[in-house]
Short mmCIF file of C-alpha atoms in Angstrom, two decimals:
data_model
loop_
_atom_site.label_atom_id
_atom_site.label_comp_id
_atom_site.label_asym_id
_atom_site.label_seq_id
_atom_site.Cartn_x
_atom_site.Cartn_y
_atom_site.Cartn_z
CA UNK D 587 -18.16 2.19 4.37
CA UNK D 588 -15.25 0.06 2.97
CA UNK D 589 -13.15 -0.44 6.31
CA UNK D 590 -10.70 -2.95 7.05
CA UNK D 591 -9.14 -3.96 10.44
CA UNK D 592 -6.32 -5.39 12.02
CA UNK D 593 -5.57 -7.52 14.77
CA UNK D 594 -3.58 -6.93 16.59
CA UNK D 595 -1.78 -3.47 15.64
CA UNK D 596 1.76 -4.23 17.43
CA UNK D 597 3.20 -7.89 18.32
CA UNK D 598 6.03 -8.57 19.88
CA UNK D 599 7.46 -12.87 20.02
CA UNK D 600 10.28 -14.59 20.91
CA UNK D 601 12.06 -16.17 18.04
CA UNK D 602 10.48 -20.08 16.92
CA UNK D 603 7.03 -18.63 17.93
CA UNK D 604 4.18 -18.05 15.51
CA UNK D 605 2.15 -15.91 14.99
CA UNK D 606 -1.52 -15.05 13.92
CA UNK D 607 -2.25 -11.63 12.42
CA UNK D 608 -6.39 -10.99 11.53
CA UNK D 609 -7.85 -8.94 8.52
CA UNK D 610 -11.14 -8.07 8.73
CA UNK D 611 -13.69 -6.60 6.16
CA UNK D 612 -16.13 -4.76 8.85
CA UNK D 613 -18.75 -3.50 5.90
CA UNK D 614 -18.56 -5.69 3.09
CA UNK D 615 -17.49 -8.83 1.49
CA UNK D 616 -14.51 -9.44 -0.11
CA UNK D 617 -13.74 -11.76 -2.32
CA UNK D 618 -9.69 -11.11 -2.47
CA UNK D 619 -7.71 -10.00 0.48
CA UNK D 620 -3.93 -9.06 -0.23
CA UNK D 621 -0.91 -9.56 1.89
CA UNK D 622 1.88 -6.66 2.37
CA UNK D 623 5.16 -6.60 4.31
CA UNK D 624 6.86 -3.15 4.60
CA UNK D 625 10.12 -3.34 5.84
CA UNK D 626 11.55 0.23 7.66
CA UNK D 627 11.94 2.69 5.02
CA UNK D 628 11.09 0.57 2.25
CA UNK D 629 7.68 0.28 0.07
CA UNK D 630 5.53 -2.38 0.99
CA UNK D 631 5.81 -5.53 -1.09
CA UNK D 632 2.79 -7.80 -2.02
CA UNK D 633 3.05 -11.23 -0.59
CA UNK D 634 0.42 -12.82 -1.83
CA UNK D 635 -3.26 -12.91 -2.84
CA UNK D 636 -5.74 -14.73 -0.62
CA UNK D 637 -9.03 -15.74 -2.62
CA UNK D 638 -12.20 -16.86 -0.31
CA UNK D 639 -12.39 -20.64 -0.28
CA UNK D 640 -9.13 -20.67 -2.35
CA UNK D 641 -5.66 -21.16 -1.82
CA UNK D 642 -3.56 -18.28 -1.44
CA UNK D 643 -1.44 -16.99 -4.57
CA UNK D 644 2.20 -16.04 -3.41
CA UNK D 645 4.23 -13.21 -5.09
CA UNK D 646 7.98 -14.95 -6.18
CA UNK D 647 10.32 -15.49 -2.91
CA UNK D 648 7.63 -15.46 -0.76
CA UNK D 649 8.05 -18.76 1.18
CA UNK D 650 4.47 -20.18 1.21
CA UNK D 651 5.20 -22.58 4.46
CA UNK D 652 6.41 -19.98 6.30
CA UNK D 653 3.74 -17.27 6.18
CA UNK D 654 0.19 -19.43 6.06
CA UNK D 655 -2.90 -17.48 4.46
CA UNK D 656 -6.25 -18.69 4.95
CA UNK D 657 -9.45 -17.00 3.83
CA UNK D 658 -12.44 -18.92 5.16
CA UNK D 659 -14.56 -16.42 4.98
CA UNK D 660 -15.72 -13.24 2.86
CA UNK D 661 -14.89 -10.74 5.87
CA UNK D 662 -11.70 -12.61 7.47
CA UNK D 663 -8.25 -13.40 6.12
CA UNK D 664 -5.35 -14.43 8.61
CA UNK D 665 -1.71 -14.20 7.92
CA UNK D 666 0.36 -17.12 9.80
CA UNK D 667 4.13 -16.43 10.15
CA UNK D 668 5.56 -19.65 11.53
CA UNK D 669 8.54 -20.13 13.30
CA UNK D 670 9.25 -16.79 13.45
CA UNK D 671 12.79 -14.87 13.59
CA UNK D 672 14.28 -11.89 13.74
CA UNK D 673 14.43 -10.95 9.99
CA UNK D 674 10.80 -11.32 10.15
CA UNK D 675 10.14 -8.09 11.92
CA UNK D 676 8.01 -6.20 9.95
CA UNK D 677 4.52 -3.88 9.00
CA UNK D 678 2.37 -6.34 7.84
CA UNK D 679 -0.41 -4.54 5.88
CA UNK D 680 -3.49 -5.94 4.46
CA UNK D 681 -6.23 -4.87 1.73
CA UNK D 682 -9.41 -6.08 0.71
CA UNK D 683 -11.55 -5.87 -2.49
CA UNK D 684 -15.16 -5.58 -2.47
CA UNK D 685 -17.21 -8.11 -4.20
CA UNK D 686 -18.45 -6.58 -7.02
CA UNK D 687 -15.98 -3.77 -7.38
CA UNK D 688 -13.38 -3.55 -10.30
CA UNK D 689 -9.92 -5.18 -9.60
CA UNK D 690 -8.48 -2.10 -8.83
CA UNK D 691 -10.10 -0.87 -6.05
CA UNK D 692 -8.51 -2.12 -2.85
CA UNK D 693 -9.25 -1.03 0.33
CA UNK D 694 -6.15 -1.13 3.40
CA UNK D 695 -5.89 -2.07 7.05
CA UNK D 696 -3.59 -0.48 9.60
CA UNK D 697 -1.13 -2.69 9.40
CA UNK D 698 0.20 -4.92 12.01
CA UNK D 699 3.84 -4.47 13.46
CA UNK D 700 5.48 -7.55 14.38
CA UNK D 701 8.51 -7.54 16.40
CA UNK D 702 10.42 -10.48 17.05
CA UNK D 703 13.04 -10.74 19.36
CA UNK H 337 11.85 -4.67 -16.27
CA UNK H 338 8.62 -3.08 -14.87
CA UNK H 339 9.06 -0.80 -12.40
CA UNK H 340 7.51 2.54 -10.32
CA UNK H 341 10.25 5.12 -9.51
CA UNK H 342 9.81 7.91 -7.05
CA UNK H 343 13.44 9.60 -7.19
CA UNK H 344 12.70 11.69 -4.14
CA UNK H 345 13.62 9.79 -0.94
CA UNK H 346 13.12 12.77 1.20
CA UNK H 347 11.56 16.43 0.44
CA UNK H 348 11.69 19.48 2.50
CA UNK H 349 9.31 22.00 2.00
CA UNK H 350 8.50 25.11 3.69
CA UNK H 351 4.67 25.36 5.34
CA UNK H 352 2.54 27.48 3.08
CA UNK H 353 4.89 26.56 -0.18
CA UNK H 354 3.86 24.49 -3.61
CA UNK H 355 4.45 20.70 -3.23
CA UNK H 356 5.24 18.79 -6.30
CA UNK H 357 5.98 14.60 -5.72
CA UNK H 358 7.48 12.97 -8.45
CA UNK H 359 6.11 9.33 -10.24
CA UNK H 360 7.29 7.29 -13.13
CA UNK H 361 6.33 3.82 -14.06
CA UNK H 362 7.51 1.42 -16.66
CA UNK H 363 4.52 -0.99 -18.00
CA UNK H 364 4.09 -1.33 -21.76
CA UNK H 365 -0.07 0.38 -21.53
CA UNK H 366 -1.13 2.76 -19.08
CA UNK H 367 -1.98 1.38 -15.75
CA UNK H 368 -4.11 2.23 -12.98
CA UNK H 369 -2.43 5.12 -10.77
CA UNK H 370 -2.76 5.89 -7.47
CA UNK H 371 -1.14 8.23 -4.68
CA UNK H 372 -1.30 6.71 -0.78
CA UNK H 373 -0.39 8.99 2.02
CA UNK H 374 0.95 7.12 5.17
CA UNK H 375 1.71 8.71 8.80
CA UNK H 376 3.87 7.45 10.78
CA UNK H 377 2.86 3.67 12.35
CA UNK H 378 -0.24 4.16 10.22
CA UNK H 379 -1.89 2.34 7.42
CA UNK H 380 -2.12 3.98 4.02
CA UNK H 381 -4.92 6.47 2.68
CA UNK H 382 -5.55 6.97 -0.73
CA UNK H 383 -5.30 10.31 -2.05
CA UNK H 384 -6.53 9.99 -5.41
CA UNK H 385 -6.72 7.71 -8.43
CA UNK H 386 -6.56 7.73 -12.08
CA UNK H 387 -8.15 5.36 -14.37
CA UNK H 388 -9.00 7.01 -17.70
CA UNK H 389 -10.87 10.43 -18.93
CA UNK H 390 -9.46 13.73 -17.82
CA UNK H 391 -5.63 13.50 -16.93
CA UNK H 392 -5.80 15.71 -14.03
CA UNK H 393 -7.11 14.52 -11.07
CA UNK H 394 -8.46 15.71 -7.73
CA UNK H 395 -7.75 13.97 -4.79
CA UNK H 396 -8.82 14.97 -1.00
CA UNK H 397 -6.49 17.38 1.38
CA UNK H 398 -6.62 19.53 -1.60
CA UNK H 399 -3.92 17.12 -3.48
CA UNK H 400 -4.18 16.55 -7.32
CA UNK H 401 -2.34 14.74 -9.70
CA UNK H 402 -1.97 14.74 -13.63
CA UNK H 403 -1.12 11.96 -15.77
CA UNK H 404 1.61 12.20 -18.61
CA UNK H 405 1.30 9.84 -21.02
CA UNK H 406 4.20 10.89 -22.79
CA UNK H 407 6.25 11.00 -20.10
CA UNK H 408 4.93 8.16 -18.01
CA UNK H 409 4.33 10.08 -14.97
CA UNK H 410 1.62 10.92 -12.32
CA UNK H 411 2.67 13.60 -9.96
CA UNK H 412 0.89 14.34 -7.67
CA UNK H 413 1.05 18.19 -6.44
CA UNK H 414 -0.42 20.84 -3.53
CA UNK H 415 -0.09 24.20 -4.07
CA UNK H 416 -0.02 25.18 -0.25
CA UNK H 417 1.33 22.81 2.07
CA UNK H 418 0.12 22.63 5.89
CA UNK H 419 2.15 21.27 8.59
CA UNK H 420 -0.35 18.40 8.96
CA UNK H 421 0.61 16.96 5.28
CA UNK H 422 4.34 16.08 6.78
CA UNK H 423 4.33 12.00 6.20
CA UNK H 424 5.12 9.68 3.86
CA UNK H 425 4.03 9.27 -0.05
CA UNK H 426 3.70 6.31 -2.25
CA UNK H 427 2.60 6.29 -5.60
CA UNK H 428 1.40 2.68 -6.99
CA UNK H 429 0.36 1.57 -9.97
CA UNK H 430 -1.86 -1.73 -10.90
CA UNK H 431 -0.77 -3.05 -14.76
CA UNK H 432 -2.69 -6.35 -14.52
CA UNK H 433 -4.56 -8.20 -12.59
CA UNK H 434 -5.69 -5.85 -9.76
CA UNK H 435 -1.93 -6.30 -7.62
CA UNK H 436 -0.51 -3.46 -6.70
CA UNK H 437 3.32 -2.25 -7.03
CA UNK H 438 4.26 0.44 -5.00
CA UNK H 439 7.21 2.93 -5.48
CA UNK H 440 9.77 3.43 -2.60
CA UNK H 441 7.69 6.24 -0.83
CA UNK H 442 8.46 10.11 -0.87
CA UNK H 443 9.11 11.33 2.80
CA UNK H 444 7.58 14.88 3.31
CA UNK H 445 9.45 17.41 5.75
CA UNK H 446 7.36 20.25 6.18
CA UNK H 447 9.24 23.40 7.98
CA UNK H 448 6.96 25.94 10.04
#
């Protein structure tokens, strides 16, 4: 048990176009979902936290307005980035903790790449 | 300033040889440890954790780690690398609050 998808894995968009990236719980319910970006050859960087029925919690720099978390349910969080450019391009990885489990134990996704040209 | 240090950026290792990663973190108590393995394009897999009791840890693929209080380190080690282990290595930590912080990753060459 304990896996979490994305959708989709690869995106490619021309620049001023948004886009929607999925994270999905398949098994269980989680209460937090967490936000990643890993840019090439780099360490992946938390973005924010995304509580069910909550609003998100974004890590310092992270431009709230331009990357839109919503987490309307306990198996689905979605990661917005709007108006997208260049600099964006990125692995966009997400994790979710079960409800119920101790803080620490975070389960990941895929990732999504997003290209933007 | 807080911080998880991997020094290696890239390790070459011969197939069939020991494999020792290196970690050091910076948070006034002990955290939560963790080693992540990630192939290339892939997501991350977690190796092994540490949260308290016994200092050495096993993980899966035959990886284990020990924690060093002392030395505020947790690295992780294999004593016979296969071909199939070549990828990238991230340790992470989790001080507070269940977020993680992730070092810069440890790429693994591994030569037949």
């Amino acid at each position: 048990g304990a896996v979490v998808s994305q959708h989709p894995s690869w995106v490619i968009c021309k620049s001023g176009t948004s886009v929607k990236i999925e994270c999905r719980s398949l098994d269980f319910q989680a209460t937090t979902m967490f936000w990643y970006r890993q840019f090439p050859k780099q360490s992946l960087m938390l973005m924010a936290t995304s509580n069910e029925g909550s609003k998100a919690t974004y890590e310092q720099g992270v431009e709230k307005d331009k990357f839109l978390i919503n987490h309307a349910s306990l198996t689905l969080s979605t990661l917005t980035v709007t108006s997208a450019h260049p600099e964006d391009s990125s692995f966009y990885i997400c994790s979710a903790r079960k409800a119920g489990d101790n803080q620490e134990t975070q389960y990941f996704g895929p990732g999504t790449r997003l290209l933007v040209l | 300033a807080q911080s998880v240090t991997q020094p290696d950026i890239h390790i070459t290792v011969s197939e069939g040889a020991s494999l020792e990663l290196r970690c050091n973190y910076s948070y006034g108590a002990t955290p939560y440890l963790f080693w992540y393995v990630q192939s290339p394009g892939q997501g991350l897999q977690l190796l092994l954790k540490y949260f308290s009791g016994d200092t050495l840890v096993q993980g899966i693929k035959g990886f284990e780690a020990e924690f060093k209080r002392s030395q505020s380190s947790f690295n992780l080690r294999k004593p016979s690398v296969h071909w199939s282990d070549a990828a990238e290595y991230f340790c992470a930590v989790v001080p507070e609050e269940g977020k993680f912080y992730f070092g810069s990753g440890t790429k693994l060459n591994v030569k037949p």
